[in-house]
CSV table of C-alpha atoms in Angstrom, one decimal:
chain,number,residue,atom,x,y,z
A,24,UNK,CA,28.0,-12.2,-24.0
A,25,UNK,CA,26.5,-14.6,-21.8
A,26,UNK,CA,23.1,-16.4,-22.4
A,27,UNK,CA,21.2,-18.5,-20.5
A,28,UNK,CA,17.8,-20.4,-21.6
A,29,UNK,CA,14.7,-21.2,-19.3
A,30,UNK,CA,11.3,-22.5,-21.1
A,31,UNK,CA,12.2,-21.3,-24.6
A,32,UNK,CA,13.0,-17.6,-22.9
A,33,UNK,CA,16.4,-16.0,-23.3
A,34,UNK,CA,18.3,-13.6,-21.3
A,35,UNK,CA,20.7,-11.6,-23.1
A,36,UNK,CA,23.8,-9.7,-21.2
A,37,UNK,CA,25.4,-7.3,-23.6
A,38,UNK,CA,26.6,-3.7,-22.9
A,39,UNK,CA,22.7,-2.9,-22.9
A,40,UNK,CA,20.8,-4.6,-20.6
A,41,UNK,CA,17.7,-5.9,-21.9
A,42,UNK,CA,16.3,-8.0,-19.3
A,43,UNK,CA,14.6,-11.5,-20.3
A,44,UNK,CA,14.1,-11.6,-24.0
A,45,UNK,CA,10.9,-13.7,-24.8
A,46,UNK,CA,10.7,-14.8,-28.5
A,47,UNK,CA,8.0,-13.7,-30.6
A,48,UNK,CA,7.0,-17.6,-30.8
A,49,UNK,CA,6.6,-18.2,-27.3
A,50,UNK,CA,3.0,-19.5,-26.6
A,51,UNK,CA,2.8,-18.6,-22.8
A,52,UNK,CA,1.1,-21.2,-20.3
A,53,UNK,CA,-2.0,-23.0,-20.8
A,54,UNK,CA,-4.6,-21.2,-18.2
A,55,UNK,CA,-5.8,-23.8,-16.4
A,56,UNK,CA,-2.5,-24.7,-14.6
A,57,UNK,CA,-3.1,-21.1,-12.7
A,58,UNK,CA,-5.1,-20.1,-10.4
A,59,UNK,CA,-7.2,-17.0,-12.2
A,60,UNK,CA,-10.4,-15.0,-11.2
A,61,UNK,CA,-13.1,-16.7,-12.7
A,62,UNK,CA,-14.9,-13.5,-14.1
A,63,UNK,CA,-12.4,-13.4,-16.8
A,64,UNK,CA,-11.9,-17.6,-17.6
A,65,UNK,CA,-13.0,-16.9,-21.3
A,66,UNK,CA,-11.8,-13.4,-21.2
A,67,UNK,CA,-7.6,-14.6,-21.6
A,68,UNK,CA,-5.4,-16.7,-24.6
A,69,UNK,CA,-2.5,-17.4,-22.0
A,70,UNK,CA,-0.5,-16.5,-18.8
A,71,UNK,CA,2.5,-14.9,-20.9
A,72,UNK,CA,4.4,-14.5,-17.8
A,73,UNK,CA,3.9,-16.1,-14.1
A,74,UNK,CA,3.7,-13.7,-11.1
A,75,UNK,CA,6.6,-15.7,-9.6
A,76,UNK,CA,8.7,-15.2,-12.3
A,77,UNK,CA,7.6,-11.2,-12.6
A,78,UNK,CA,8.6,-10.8,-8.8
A,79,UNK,CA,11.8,-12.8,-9.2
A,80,UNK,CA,13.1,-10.5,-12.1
A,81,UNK,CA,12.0,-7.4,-10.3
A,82,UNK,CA,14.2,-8.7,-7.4
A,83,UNK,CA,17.4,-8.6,-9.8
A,84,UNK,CA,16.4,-5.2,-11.2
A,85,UNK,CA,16.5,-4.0,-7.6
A,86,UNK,CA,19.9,-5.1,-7.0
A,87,UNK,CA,21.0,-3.4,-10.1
A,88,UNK,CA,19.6,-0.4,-9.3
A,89,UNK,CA,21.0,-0.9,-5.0
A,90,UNK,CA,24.5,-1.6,-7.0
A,91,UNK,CA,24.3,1.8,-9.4
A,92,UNK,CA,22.8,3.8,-7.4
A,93,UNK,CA,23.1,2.8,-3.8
A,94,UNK,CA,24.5,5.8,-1.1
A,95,UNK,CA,22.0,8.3,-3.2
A,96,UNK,CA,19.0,9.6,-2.5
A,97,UNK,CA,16.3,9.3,-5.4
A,98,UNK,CA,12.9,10.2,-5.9
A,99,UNK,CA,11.0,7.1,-7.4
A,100,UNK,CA,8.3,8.9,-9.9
A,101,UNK,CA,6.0,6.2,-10.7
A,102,UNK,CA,3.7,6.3,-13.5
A,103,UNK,CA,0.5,5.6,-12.7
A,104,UNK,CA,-1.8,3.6,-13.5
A,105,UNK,CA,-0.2,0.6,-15.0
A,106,UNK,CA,2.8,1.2,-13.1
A,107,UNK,CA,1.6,1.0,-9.1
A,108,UNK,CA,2.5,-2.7,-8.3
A,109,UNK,CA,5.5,-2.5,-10.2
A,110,UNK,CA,7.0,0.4,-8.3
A,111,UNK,CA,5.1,-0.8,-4.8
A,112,UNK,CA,7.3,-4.4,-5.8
A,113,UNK,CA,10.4,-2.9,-7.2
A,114,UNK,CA,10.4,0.1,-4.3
A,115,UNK,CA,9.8,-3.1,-1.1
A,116,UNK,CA,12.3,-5.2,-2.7
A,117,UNK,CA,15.0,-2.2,-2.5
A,118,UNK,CA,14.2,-1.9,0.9
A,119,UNK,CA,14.7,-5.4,1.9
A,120,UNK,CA,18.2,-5.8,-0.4
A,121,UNK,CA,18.9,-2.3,1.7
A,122,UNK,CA,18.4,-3.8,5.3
A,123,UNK,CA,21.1,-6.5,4.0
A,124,UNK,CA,23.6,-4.4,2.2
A,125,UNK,CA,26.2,-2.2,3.2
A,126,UNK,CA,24.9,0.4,0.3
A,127,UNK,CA,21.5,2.8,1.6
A,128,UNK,CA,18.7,4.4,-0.9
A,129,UNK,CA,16.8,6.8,0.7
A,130,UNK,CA,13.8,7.1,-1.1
A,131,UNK,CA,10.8,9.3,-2.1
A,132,UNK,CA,7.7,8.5,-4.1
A,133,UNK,CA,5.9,10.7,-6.2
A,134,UNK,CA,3.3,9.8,-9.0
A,135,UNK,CA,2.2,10.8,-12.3
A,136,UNK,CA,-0.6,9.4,-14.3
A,137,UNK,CA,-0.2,9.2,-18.3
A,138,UNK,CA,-3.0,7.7,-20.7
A,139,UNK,CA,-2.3,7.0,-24.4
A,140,UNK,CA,-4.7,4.2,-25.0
A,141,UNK,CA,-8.2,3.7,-26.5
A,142,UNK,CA,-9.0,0.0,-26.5
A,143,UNK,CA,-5.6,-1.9,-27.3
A,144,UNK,CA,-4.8,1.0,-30.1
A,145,UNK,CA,-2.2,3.8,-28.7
A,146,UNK,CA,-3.2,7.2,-29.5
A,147,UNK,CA,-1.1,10.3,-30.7
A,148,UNK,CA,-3.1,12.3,-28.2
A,149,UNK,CA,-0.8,11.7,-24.5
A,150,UNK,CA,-2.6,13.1,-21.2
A,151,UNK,CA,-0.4,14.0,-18.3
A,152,UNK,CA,-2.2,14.2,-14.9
A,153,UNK,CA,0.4,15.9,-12.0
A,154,UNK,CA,2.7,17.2,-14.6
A,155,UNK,CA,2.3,20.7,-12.4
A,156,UNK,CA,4.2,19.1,-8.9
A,157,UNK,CA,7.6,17.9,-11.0
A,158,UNK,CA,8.8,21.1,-9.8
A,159,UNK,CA,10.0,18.3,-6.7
A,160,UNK,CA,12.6,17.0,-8.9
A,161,UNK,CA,14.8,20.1,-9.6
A,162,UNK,CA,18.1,18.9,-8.7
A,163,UNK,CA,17.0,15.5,-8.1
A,164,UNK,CA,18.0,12.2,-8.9
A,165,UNK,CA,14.8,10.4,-10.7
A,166,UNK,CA,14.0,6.9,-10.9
A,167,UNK,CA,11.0,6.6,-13.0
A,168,UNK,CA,9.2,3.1,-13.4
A,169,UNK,CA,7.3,2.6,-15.7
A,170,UNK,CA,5.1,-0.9,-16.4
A,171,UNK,CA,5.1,-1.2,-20.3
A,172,UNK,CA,7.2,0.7,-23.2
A,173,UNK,CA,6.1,-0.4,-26.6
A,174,UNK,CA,6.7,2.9,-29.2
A,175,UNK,CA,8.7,4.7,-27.0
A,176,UNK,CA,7.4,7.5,-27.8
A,177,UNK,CA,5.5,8.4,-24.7
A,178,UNK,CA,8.1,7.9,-22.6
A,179,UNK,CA,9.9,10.4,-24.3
A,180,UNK,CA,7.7,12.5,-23.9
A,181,UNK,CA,7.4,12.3,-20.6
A,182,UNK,CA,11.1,12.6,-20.0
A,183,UNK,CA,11.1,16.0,-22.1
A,184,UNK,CA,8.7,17.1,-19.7
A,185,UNK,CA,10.9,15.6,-16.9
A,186,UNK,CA,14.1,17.1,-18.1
A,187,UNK,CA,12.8,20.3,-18.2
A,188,UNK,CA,12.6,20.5,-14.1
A,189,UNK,CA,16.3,20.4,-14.2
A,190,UNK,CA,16.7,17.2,-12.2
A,191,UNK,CA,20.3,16.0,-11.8
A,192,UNK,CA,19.9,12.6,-12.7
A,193,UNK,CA,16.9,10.6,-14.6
A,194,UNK,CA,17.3,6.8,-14.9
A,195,UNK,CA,14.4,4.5,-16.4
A,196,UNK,CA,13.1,1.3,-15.2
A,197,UNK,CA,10.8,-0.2,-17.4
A,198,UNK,CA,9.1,-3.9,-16.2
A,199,UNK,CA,8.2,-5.0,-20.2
A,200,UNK,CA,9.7,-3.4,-23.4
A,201,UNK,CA,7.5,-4.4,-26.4
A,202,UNK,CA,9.0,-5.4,-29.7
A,203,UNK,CA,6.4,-3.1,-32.1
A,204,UNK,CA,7.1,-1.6,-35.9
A,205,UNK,CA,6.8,1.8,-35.2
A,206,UNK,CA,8.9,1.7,-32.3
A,207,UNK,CA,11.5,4.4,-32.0
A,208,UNK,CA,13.8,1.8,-30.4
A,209,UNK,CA,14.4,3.5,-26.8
A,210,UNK,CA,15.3,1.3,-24.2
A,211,UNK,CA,15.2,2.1,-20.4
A,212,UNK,CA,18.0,1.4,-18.6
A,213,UNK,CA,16.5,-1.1,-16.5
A,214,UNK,CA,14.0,-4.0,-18.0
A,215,UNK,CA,12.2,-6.6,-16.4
A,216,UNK,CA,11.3,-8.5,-20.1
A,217,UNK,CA,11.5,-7.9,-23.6
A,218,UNK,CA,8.1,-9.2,-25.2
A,219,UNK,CA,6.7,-9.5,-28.7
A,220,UNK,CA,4.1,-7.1,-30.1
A,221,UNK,CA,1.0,-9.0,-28.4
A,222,UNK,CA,-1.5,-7.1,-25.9
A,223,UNK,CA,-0.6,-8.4,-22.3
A,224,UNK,CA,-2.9,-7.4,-19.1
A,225,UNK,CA,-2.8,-7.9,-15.8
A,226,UNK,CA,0.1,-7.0,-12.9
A,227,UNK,CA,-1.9,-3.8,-13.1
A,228,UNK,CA,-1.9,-3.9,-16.9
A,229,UNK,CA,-5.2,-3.1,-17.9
A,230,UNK,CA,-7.8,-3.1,-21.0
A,231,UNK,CA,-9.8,-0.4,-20.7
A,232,UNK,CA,-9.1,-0.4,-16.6
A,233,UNK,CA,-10.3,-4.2,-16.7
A,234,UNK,CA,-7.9,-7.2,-15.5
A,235,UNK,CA,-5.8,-5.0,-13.4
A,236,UNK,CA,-6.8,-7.7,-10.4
A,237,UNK,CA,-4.8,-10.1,-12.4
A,238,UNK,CA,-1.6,-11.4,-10.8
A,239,UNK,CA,0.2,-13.1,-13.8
A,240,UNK,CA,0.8,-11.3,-16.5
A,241,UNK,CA,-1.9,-12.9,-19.4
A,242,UNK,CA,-2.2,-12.3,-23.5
A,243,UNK,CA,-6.3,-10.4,-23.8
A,244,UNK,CA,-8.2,-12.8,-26.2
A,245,UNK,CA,-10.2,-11.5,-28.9
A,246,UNK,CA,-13.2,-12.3,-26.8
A,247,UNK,CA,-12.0,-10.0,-24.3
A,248,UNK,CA,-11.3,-7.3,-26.2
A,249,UNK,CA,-14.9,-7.3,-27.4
A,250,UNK,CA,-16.7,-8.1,-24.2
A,251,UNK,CA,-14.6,-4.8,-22.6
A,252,UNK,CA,-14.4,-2.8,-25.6
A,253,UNK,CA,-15.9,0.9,-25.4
């Protein structure tokens, strides 16, 4: 096993990869040493993690995924909405490692929209919007990225749904992974960070579609979650 520390965070390289693992006590960055939207300067506890750092991470997972699957066609499915600047980032930064590399990915995009949430509470009731066009990925090798996995349980789901298309290959790529108690403990097989059980916005992360327009990655303060509560 190798580890490696940076600002309290750990990255752990075992047989699993599990991207950056940020401990539960980590008290992200004050606010004002970012540059944030001023609509929303009472509205956030912390920047849990800097865009830099986000778009640094998603370069690695895109060499992992050039290195596994390069010389393949895929079809990236992207679940929207959480998931669009993840995929736009993780999909661009393929492309450049691809111009560079003597390994090619050829690939499509296709989108499906999921929503499990009701303020910051998931649901047992999961919507699928575009479920009806996955007849595209029959025989298929599928990429799906995904911004945040915390239970676990939706994303099975959606790979039940996904598996029944008969594609030949699904892989995972997940950007955060939440430590919660009632997870079922899946894990896709790419992660940007493993995070504690706290409600994060922004990178397209939203609170009842609020802070989306956020670049960093920020903890919701309780303020927030009252002023955009419905």
């Amino acid at each position: 096993m190798q580890e490696s520390n940076m600002a309290g965070w750990q990255r752990k390289q075992t047989s699993v990869e599990k991207g950056i693992v940020i401990p539960d006590e980590w008290p992200g960055y004050p606010l004002e040493l970012f540059s944030l939207p001023e609509h929303y300067s009472e509205d956030l506890d912390c920047v849990y993690i800097p865009h830099g750092v986000i778009m640094d991470r998603i370069e690695r997972i895109a060499r992992n995924i050039l290195e596994d699957l390069g010389d393949h066609d895929i079809v990236v499915l992207c679940v929207l909405k959480a998931g669009y600047q993840f995929c736009a980032d993780l999909v661009d930064s393929i492309k450049v490692l691809c111009r560079s590399s003597s390994k090619t990915l050829p690939m499509r995009v296709d989108f499906i929209r999921l929503k499990s949430y009701l303020n910051d509470q998931s649901t047992e009731v999961l919507h699928i919007e575009g479920a009806e066009n996955l007849s595209v990925l029959s025989g298929k090798n599928v990429l799906i990225v995904e911004a945040i996995v915390d239970t676990g349980k939706t994303m099975k789901t959606l790979l039940n749904h996904v598996e029944a298309f008969k594609p030949k290959m699904i892989k995972v790529a997940g950007l955060l992974v939440k430590r919660v108690p009632s997870g079922t403990g899946y894990l896709p097989d790419y992660v940007g960070f493993d995070i504690s059980n706290r409600f994060v916005v922004g990178y397209a992360l939203d609170y009842n579609e609020y802070f989306r327009d956020l670049n960093h990655i920020c903890v919701i303060s309780d303020r927030g979650k009252l002023k955009y509560k419905i």
